[in-house]
Short mmCIF file of C-alpha atoms in Angstrom, two decimals:
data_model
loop_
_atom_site.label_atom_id
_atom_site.label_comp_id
_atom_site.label_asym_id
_atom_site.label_seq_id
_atom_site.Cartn_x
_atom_site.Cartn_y
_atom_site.Cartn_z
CA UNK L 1 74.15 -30.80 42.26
CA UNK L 2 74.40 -34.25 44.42
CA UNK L 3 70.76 -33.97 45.31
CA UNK L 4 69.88 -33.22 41.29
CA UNK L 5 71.96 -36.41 40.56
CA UNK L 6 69.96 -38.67 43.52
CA UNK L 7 66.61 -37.65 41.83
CA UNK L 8 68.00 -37.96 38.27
CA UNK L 9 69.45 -41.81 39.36
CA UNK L 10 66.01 -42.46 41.27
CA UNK L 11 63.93 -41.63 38.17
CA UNK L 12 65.94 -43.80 35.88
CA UNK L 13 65.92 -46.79 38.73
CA UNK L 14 61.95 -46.52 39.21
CA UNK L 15 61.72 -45.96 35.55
CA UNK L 16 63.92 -49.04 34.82
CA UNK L 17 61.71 -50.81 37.41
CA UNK L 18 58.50 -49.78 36.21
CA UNK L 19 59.03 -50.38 32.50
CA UNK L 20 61.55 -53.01 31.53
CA UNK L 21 60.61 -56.28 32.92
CA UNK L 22 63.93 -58.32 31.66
CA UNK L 23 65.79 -55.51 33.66
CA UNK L 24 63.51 -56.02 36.29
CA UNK L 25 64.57 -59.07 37.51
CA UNK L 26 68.30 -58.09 37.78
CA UNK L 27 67.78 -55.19 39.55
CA UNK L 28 65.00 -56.44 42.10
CA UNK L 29 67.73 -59.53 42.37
CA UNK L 30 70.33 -57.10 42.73
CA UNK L 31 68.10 -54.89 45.18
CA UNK L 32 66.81 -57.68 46.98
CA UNK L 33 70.34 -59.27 48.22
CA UNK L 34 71.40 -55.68 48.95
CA UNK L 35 67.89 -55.67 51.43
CA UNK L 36 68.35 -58.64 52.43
CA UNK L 37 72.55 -58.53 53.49
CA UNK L 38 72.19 -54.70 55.24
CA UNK L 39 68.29 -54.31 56.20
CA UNK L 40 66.70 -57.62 57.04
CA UNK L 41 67.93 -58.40 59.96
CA UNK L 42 65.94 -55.83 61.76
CA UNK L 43 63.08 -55.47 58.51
CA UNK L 44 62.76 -59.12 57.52
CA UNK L 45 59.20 -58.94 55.27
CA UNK L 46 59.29 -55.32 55.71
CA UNK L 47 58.45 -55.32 59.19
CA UNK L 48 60.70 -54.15 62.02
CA UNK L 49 61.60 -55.90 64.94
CA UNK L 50 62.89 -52.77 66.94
CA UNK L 51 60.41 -50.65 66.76
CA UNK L 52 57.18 -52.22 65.23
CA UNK L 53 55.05 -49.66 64.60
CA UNK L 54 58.04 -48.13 62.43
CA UNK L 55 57.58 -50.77 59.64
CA UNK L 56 58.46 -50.60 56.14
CA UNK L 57 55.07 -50.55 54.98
CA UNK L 58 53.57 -47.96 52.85
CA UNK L 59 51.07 -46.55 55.39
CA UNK L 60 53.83 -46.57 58.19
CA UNK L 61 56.47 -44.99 55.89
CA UNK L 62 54.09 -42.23 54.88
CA UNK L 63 53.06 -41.87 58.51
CA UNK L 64 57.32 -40.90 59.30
CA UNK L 65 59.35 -40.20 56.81
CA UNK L 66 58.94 -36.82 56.19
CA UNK L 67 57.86 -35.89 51.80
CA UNK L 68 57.10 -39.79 51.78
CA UNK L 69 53.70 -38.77 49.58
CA UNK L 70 55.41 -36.38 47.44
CA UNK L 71 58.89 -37.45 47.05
CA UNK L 72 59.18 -41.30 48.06
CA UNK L 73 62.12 -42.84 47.01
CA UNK L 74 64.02 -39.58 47.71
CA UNK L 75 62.17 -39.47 51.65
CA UNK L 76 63.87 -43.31 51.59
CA UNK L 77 67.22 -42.48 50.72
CA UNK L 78 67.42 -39.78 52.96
CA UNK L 79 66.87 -42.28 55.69
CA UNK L 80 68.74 -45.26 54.41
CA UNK L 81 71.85 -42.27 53.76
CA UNK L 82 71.34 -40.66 57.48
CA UNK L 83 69.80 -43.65 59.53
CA UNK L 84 67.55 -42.25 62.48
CA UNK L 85 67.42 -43.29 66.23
CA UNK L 86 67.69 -47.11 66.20
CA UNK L 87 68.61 -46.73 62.23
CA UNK L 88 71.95 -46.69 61.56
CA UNK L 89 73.56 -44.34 58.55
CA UNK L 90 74.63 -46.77 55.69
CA UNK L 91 76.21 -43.61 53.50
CA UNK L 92 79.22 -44.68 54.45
CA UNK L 93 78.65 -48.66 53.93
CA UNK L 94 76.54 -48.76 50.93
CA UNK L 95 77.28 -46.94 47.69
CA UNK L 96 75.34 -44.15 46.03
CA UNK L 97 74.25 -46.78 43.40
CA UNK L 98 73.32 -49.48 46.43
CA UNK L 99 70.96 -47.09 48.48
CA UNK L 100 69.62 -45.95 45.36
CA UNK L 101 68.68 -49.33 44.50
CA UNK L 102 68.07 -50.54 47.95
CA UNK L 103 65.59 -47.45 48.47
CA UNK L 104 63.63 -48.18 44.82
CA UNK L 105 63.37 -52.02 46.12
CA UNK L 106 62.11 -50.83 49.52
CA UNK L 107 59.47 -48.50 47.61
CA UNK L 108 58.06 -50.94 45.09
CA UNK L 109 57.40 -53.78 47.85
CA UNK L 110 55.46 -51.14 50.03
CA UNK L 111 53.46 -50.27 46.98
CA UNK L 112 52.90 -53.94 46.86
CA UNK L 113 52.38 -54.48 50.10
CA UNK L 114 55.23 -56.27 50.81
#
């Protein structure tokens, strides 16, 4: 049922994203300061100064996070929710709403290329 809700919430986000540009602004603004307090300081401009070949660009996401192709935003919860090696979890910092938000922003500036 959780997972059902996490994919019903990530379609709505991407649609909201996608489609409504006044709403667009207030969530990427939203989004963005959520990236930007909890994930820039090791992903500033989507890169990654840990581990740079682990990037948050859209070839290097699809290269390790596993149903990246088929399942994006889901494939970038699942790692902002769990954290991996260097990564910490943030399931327990951020709320359902933040990493779903968080997770759409990080998709839509990969598909843009940051």
């Amino acid at each position: 049922m959780r997972v059902f809700l996490l994919i019903l919430l990530s379609a709505i986000v991407l649609l909201k994203l996608t489609f409504i540009q006044p709403a667009l602004a207030a969530q990427t603004s939203n989004a963005a300061q959520i990236f930007n307090n909890n994930c820039a300081a090791c992903h500033i401009g989507g890169g990654n100064i840990l581990i740079s070949q682990k990037t948050l660009k859209k070839e290097a996401l699809s290269q390790y996070l596993e149903n990246y192709n088929s399942d994006s935003i889901q494939a970038i919860i699942y790692q902002v929710q769990n954290g991996k090696n260097a990564m910490p979890a943030f399931k327990s910092k951020l709320s359902t709403q933040e990493i779903l938000e968080v997770a759409s922003y990080v998709f839509q500036k990969a598909e843009q290329g940051w």
